[in-house]
Structures are given as C-alpha cells and as structure tokens.
Short mmCIF file of C-alpha atoms and ligand atoms in Angstrom, two decimals:
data_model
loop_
_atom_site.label_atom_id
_atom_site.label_comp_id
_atom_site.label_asym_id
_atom_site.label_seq_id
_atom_site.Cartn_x
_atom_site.Cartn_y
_atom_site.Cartn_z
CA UNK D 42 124.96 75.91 82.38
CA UNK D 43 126.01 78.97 83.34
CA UNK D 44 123.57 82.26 84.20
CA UNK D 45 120.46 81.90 80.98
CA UNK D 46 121.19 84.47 78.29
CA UNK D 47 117.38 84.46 78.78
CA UNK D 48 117.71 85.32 82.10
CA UNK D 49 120.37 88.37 81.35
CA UNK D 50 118.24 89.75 78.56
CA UNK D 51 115.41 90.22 81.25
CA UNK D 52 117.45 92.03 83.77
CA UNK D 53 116.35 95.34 82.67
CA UNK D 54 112.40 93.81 82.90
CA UNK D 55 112.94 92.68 86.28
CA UNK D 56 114.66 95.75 87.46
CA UNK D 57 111.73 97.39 86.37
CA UNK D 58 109.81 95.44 88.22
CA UNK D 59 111.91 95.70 91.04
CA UNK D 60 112.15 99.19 91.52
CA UNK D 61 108.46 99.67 91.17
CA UNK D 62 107.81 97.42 94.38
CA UNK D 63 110.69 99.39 95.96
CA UNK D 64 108.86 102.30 95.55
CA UNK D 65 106.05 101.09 96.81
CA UNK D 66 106.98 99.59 100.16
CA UNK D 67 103.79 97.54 102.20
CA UNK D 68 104.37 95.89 105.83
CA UNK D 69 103.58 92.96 106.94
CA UNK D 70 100.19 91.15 105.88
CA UNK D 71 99.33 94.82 104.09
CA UNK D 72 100.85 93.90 100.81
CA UNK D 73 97.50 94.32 98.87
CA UNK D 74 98.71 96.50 95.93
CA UNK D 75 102.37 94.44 95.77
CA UNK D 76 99.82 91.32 95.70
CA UNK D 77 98.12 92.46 93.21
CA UNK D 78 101.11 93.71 90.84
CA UNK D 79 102.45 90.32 90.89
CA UNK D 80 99.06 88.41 90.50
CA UNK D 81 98.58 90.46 87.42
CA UNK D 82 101.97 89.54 85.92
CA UNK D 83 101.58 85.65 86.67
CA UNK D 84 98.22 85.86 84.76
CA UNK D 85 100.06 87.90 81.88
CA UNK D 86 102.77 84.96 82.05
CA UNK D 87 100.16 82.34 81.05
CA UNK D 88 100.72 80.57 84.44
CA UNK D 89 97.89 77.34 84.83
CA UNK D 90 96.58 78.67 88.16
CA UNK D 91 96.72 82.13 90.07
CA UNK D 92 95.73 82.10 93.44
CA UNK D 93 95.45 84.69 95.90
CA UNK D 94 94.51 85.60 99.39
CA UNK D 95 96.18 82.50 100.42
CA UNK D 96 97.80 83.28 104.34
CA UNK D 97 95.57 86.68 103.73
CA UNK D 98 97.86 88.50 101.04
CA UNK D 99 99.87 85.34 100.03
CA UNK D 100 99.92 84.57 96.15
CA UNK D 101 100.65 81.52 94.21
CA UNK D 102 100.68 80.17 90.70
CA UNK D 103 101.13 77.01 89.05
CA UNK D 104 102.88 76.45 85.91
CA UNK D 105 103.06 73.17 84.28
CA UNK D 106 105.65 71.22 82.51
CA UNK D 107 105.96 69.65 79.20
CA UNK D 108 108.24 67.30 79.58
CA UNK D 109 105.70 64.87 81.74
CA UNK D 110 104.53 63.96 84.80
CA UNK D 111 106.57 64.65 88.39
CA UNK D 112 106.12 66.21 91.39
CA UNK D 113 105.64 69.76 92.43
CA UNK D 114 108.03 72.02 93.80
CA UNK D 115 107.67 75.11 95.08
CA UNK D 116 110.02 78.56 95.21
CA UNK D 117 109.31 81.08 97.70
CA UNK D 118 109.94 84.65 98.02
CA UNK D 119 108.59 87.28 100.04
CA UNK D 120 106.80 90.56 99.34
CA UNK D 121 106.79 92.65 102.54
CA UNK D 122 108.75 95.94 103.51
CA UNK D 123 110.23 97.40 107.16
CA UNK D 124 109.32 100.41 109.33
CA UNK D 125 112.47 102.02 108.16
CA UNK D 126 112.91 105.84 106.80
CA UNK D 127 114.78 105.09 103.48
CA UNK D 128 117.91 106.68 103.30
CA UNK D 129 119.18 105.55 100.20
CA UNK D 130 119.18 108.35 97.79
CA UNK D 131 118.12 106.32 95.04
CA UNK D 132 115.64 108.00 92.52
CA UNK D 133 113.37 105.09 92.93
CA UNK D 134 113.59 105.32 96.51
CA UNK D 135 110.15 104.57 98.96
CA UNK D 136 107.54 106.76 97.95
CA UNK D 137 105.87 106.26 101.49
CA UNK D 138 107.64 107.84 104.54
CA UNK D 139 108.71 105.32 107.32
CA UNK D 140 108.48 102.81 104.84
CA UNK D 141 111.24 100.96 102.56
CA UNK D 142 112.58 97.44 100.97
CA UNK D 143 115.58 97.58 103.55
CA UNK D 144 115.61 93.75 103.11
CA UNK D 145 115.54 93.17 99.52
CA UNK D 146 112.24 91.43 99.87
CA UNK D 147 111.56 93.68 96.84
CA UNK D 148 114.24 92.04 94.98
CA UNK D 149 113.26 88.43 95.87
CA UNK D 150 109.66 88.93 94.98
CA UNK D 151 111.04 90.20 91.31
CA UNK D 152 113.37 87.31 90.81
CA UNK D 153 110.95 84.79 91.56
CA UNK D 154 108.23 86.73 88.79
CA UNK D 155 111.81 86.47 86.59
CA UNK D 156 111.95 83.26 86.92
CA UNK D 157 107.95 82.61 86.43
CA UNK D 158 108.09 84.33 83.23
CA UNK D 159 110.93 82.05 81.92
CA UNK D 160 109.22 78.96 83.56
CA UNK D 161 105.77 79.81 81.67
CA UNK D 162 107.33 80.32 78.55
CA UNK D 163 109.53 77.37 78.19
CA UNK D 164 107.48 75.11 80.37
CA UNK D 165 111.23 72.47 79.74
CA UNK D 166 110.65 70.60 82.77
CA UNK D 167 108.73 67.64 84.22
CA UNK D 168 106.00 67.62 86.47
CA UNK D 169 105.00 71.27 87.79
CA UNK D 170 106.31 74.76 89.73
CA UNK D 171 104.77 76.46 92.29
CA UNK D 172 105.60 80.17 92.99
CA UNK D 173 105.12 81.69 96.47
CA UNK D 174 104.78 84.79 97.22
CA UNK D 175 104.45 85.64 100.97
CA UNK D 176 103.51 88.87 102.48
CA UNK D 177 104.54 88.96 106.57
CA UNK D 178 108.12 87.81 106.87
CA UNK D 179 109.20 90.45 109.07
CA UNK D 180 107.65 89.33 112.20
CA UNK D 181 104.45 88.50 111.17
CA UNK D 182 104.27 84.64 110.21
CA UNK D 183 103.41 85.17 106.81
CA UNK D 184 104.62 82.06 106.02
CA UNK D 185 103.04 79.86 108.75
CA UNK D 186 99.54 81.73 107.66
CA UNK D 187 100.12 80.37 104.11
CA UNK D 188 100.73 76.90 105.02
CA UNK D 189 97.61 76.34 107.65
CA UNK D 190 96.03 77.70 104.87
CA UNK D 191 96.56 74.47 103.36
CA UNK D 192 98.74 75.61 100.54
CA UNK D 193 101.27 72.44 100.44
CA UNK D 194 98.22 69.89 99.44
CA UNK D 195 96.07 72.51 97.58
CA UNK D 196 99.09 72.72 95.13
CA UNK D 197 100.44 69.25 95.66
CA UNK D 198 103.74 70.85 96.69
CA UNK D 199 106.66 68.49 97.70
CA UNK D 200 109.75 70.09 98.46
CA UNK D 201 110.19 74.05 98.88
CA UNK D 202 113.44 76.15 98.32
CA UNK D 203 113.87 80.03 99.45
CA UNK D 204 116.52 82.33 98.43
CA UNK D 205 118.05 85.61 100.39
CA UNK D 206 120.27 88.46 99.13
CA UNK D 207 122.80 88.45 101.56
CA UNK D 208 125.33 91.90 101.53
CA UNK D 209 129.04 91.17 101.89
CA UNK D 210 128.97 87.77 99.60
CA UNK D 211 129.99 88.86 96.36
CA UNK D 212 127.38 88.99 93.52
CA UNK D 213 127.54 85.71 91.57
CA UNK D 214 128.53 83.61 95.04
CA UNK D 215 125.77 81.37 96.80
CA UNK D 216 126.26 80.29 100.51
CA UNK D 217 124.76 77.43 102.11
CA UNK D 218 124.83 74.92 104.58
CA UNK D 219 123.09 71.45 105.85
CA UNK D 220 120.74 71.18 109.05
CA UNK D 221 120.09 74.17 110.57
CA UNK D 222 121.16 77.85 108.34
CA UNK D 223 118.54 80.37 110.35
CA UNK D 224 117.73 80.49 114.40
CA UNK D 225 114.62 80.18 116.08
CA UNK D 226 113.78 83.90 117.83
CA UNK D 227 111.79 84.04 121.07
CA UNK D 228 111.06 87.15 122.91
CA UNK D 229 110.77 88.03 126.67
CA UNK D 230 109.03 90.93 128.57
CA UNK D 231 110.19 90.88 132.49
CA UNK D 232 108.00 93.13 134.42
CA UNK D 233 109.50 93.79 138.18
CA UNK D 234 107.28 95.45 141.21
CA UNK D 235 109.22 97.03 144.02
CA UNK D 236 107.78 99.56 146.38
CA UNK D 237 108.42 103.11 145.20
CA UNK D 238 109.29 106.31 147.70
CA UNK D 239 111.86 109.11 148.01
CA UNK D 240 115.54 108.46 146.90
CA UNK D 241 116.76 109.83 149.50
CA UNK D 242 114.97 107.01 152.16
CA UNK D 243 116.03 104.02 149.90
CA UNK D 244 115.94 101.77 153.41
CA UNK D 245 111.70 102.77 152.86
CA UNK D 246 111.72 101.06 149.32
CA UNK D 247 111.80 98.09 147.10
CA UNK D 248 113.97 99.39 144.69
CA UNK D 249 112.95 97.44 141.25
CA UNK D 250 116.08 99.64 139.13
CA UNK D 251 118.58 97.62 141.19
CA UNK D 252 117.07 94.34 141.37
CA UNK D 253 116.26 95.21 137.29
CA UNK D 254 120.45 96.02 137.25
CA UNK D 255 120.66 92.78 138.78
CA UNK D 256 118.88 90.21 136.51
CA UNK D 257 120.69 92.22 133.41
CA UNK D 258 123.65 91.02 134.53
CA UNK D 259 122.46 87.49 135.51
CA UNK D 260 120.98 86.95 132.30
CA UNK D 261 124.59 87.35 130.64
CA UNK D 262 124.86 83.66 132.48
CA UNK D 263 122.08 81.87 130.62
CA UNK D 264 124.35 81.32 127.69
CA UNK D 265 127.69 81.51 129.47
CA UNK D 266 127.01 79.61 132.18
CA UNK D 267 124.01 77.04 131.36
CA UNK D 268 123.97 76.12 127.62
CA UNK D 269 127.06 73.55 126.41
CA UNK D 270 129.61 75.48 124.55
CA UNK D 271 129.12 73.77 121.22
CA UNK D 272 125.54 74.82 120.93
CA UNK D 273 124.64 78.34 119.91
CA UNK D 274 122.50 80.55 122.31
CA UNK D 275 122.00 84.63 122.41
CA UNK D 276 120.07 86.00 125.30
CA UNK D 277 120.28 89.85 124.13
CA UNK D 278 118.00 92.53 126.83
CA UNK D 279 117.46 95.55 124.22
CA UNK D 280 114.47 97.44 126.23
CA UNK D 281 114.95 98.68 130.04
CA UNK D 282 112.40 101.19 131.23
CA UNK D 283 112.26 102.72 134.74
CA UNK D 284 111.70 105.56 136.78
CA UNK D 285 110.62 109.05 135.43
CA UNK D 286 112.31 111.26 137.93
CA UNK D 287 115.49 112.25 139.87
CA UNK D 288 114.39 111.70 143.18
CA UNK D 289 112.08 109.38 143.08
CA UNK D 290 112.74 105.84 143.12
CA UNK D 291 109.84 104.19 140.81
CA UNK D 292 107.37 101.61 141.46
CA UNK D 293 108.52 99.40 138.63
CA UNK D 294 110.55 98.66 136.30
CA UNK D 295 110.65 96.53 132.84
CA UNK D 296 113.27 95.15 130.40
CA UNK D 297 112.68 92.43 127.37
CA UNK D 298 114.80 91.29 124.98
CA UNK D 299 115.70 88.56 122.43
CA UNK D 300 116.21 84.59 122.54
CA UNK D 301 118.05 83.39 119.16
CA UNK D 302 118.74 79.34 119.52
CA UNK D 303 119.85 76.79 116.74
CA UNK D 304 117.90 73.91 118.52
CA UNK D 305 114.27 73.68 120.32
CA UNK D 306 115.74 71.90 123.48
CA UNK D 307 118.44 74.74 124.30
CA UNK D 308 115.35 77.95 124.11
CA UNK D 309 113.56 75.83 126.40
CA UNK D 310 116.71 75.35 128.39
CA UNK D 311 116.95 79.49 127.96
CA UNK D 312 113.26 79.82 129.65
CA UNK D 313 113.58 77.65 132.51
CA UNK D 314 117.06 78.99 133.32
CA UNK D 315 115.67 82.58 132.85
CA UNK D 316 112.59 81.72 135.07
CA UNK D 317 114.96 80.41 137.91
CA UNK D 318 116.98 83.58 137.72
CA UNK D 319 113.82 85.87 137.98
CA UNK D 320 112.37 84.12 140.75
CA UNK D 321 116.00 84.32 142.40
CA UNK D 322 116.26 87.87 142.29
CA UNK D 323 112.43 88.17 143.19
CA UNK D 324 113.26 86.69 146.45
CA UNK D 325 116.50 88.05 147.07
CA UNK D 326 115.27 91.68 146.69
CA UNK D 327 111.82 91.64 147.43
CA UNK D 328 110.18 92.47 144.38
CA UNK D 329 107.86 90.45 142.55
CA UNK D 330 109.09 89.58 139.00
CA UNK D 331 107.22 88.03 136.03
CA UNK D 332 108.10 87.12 132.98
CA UNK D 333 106.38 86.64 129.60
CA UNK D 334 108.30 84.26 127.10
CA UNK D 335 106.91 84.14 123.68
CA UNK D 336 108.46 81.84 121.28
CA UNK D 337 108.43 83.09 117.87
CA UNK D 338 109.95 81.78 114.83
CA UNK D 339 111.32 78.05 114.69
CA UNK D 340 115.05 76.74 113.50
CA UNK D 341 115.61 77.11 109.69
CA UNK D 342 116.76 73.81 109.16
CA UNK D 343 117.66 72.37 105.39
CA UNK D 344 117.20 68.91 104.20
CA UNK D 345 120.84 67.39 104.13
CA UNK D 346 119.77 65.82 100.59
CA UNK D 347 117.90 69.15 99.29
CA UNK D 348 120.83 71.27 100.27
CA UNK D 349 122.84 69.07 98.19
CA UNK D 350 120.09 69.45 94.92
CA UNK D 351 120.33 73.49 95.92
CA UNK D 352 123.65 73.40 95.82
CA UNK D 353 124.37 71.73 92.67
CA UNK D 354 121.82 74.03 90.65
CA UNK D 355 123.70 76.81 92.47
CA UNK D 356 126.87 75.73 91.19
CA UNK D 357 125.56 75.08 88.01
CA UNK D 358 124.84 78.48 87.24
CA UNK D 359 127.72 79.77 89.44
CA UNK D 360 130.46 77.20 89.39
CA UNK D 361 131.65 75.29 91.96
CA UNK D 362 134.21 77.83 93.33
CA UNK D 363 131.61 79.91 93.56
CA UNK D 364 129.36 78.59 96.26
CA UNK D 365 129.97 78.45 99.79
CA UNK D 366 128.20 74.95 100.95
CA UNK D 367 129.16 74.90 104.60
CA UNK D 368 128.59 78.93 105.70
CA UNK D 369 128.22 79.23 109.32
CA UNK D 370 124.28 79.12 110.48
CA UNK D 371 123.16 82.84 111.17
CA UNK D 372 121.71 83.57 114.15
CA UNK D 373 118.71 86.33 112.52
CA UNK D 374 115.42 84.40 112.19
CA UNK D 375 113.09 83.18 108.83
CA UNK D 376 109.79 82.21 108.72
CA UNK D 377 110.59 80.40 105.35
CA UNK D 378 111.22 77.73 108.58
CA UNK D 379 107.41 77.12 108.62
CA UNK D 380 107.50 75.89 104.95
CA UNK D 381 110.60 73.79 106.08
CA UNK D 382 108.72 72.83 108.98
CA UNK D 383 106.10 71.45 106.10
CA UNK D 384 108.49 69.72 103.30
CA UNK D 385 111.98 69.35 102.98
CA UNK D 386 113.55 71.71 100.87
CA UNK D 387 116.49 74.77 101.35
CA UNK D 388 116.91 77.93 101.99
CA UNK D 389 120.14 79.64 100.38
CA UNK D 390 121.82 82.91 100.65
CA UNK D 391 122.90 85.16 97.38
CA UNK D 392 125.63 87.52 97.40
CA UNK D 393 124.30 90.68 96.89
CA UNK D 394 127.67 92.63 96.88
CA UNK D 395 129.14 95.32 98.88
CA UNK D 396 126.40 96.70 100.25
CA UNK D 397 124.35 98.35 103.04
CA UNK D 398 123.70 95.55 105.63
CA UNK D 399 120.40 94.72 105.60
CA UNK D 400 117.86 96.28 107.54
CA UNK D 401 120.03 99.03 107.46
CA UNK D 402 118.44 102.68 105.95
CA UNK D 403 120.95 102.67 102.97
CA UNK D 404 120.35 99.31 101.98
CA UNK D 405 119.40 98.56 98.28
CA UNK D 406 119.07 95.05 96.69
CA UNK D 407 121.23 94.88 93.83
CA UNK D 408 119.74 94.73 90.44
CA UNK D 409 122.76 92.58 89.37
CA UNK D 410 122.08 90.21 91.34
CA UNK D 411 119.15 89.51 89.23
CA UNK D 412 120.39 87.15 86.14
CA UNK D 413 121.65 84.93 89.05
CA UNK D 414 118.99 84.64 90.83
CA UNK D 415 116.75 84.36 88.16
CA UNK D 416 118.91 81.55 86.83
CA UNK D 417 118.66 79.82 90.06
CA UNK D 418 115.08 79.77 90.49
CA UNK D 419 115.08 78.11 86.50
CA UNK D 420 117.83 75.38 87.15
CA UNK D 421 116.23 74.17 90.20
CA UNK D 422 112.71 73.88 88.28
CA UNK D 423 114.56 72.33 85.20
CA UNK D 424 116.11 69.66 86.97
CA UNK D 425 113.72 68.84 90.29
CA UNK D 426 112.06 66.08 88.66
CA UNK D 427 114.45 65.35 85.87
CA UNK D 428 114.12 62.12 84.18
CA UNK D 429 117.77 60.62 84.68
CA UNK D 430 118.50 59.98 88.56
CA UNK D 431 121.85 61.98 88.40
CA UNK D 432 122.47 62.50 92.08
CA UNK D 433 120.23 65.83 91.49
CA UNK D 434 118.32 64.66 94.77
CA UNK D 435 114.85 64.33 92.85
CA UNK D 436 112.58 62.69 96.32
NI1 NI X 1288 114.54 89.45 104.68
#
C-alpha cells in the first residue's frame, strides 16, 4: 500500500488547514481557538464522540469501525506554538508577533484531522480510533494533564502512537528506533552567596563570580567523569548572572542549566553528583551554594513490539528502504513520554525535508509531507486490530 490516493487528493484540504493554524499560533495550554477549529472539524467528520477540555485545552474524538469489535488505539498530535518571532517570509506566516509554529505542531495537528477525515469516512477497520489532540508540549505537560485526566480509560485506549516532522530526513523517509527515542529533561537553578565589597580589596570578599567560574567547570565532570561511557548524559549551564558593576564584586551570583538523560537512574546519578560538587565548592570558597533540581519530562521510550507494528505501517506506505528503524535516540525531550508512560505504543519521526531546524525562526512544516503522514496515521488504524495475526503486533 503505498501513500492513499485518498490521502494525496486531500493535500490541498489539509494544507489549508494547516496554514490556517500556522497563522494562528497559541502557546502552551492557550490553544482555545486551535481547540476549537479542530473540534469543529471532527464534528463535521461524523466522528462518534468529540470531547474537549480534556488536560484543559486537550481534544479527542472517537471514530468507530465497521469491520467489528477490537481494541482502541489512539494517535496523538499536538496543537501548541513557541515564543518565537517568525521569520519565515511565508504569506501565511504568524499573524501574532512573538508567536509562530516553529515546530510543526501546526502540521501534526492537520495530519492527524487528515487522517480523521479518512478514518470517519471509511470507518475499514476493527474495533475503534482515538484522536488526540494536545495543547502544552512545549514545556508545559500537556500531555501528562490529558492522561490524569483520565483520558486512557474514558476512551478505552490501549496502545498510543505519536508522529514528529523531523528536518534533514528526506520527505517520504520515517526514522525510528526500539526502547528509548526521546530524553528525559531536568532543569537546575544554582544560587551562590559570597560576601560582596570593592574589587580592588578582593582579600575583604567572598567572591561568588569565581567560585560560580568554578562549579562551571566542575560540572563539565558530571558526565565526563561520573556517568559510564555507554550511557548518554548532557549537563549543559545556559544562564550565568552576576555582578552589575566594574568595581564592585557582587553579593551573588546564579547559573542553571539543562539535564538531558536516556535512563531515570543516570539523572539521579546527575543530581547527587551535582549536589556533591556544589557543596564542594561551597566549602572550599566560602560561599553558600544551593541548588534547585527540577525534573521535568521522562524518557521517551517505545514498546520493542509497537515499534515493530509502527514500523511496518511505515514501511507500508514508504517501503522498506525508506525507513530508518534503528536512528540514534535524540537527546531533545517529548511529553508524548507521559502517554508512553500510560500504554505501550511509539513515537516516530517523519522526514520533513531540507529544512529550517526546528525551533529555528525560518522553520516551516512542509505541506508535502502531508499525504505521508496522513497515510500513516490510516495504515496504523487499518491494521491495529486486524483480523489475521500477521506479525502486525495487534496486543
Ligand atoms: Ni515539537
């Protein structure tokens, strides 16, 4: 089966879709009107059930089969935007300043209502599909919100799959992998107290800039130094604030940075060996150093048997050649982990061509990507629950 011919006539549709939500970017949980544009279209689909407000601005809808009874499975995508000043010329470009889709998320969310459309229309599959839409990707737990909010039983959902554009994989190519495919982020916020006085009487002070200097470089050794070669660890400091003025040697000083980590046991590894090194350099130099840890989203991690389903409908559509099964995990975070946290299911990267990187202020999601995707979504539905066990990983 290669891409639907269903799914190509409907590119224009969806690209019309698309570039509406595009130019209508919404952050985090604020995705009322983008809510509300796709609620309206699942209820013009004919979907069975339309819920929304689910995780505060998440939306579902369930569409039935006709082909019998089976389980439920649900397909994700997300609806939110970045604080980013769009700089990508386009004439549907963000309509609202310090707004834009820099992440495709506008793409995704037109796919998926692609994909519903088909699904409602041809209803060739057994048991039933849930589409997610999530608002809050981008930092803000969207997804976790959606599934305390009791969305896996209210639906009867029992395996989820999520899909990302991904720039450099050509359009057409799929990538991905077993176990884990997205890290766990943490943050951290170290706050150092010196004693401030004149730069020119150092020997008077506590200087908090040098001791600051100091646990900079010691962090370096966290991952180095302390986690096992063969396991992946980024300690990244990306903020350091001190001092105001020439001759003045401040008070305090601050830094925080990121924690990415493909397994729980090395960021807790991270912490401790962080916390040592702060309380080392508290001593050494006199000033008192704390540090906040926050632990944000978990490990991505895809069902070995799912990723094998995924990957067949991928190459179903795509052809063999033309999916990557084994990429290399990436080390950005995904709250789509929360749902994976829930079920077993995948997550799975599409190429979105040569493009601006993502989160980058050129970036635009590829319209042609959009027969692919949209084919996707339709030949995981179509063959979830398929009569005939055919190694298609049906749970
Ligand atoms: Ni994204």
């Amino acid at each position: 089966m290669p891409i639907l011919n269903r799914a190509a006539e409907m590119q224009d549709e969806v690209a019309g879709w698309r570039r509406r939500i595009h130019e209508n970017p919404e952050l985090n949980y604020d995705v009322v009107e983008t809510a509300a544009f796709v609620a309206q279209k699942l209820r013009e689909f004919g979907c069975d059930r339309v819920e929304t407000g689910i995780g505060r601005t998440g939306v579902v809808a369930l569409i039935r089969g006709n082909l019998g009874d089976g389980g439920t499975v649900g397909l994700r995508a997300d609806m939110d935007a970045l604080p980013i000043t769009e700089a990508s010329g386009k004439p549907y470009a963000s309509r609202k300043p310090g707004k834009m889709h820099a992440c495709g998320h506008d793409g995704h969310t037109a796919m998926l209502l692609g994909a519903a459309k088909y699904l409602a229309e041809t209803r060739n599959f057994r048991g039933a599909v849930a589409v997610i839409f999530q608002p809050a990707e981008e930092g803000g737990a969207g997804g976790r919100a959606m599934v305390r909010d009791g969305m896996m039983e209210k639906f009867g959902i029992d395996r989820v799959f999520g899909m990302h554009n991904m720039p450099g994989l050509a359009v057409g190519q799929f990538a991905i992998r077993p176990g884990p495919i997205m890290a766990a982020t943490a943050e951290f916020t170290i706050r150092l107290k010196g004693r401030g006085g004149h730069a020119a009487m150092p020997h008077r002070t506590i200087d908090p800039i040098v001791a600051a200097s100091q646990l900079v470089a010691a962090l370096q050794t966290v991952a180095s130094r302390t986690a096992d070669p063969v396991d992946s660890l980024v300690v990244s400091v990306t903020k350091f604030h001190a001092g105001e003025a020439y001759n003045v040697i401040p008070e305090t000083a601050e830094i925080a940075g990121t924690v990415r980590t493909l397994r729980k046991e090395v960021a807790e590894l991270a912490r401790l060996r962080m916390q040592a090194i702060c309380d080392g350099i508290g001593t050494a130099s006199g000033t008192t150093i704390s540090m906040d840890f926050r632990a944000n989203y978990p490990v991505t991690v895809n069902d070995d048997a799912q990723t094998v389903f995924a990957g067949d409908a991928a190459a179903a559509i795509a052809g063999e050649g033309q999916v990557h099964r084994a990429i290399q995990p990436l080390m950005g975070g995904e709250d789509f982990s929360y749902m994976l946290e829930a079920r077993p299911g995948a997550f799975i990267f599409i190429g979105n061509g040569d493009s601006a990187n993502l989160h980058h202020p050129a970036y635009d999601f590829n319209d042609e990507v959009i027969p692919h995707g949209v084919s996707y979504w339709v030949k995981l539905a179509e063959s979830a629950f398929a009569a005939r066990a055919g190694g298609n990983g049906a749970a």
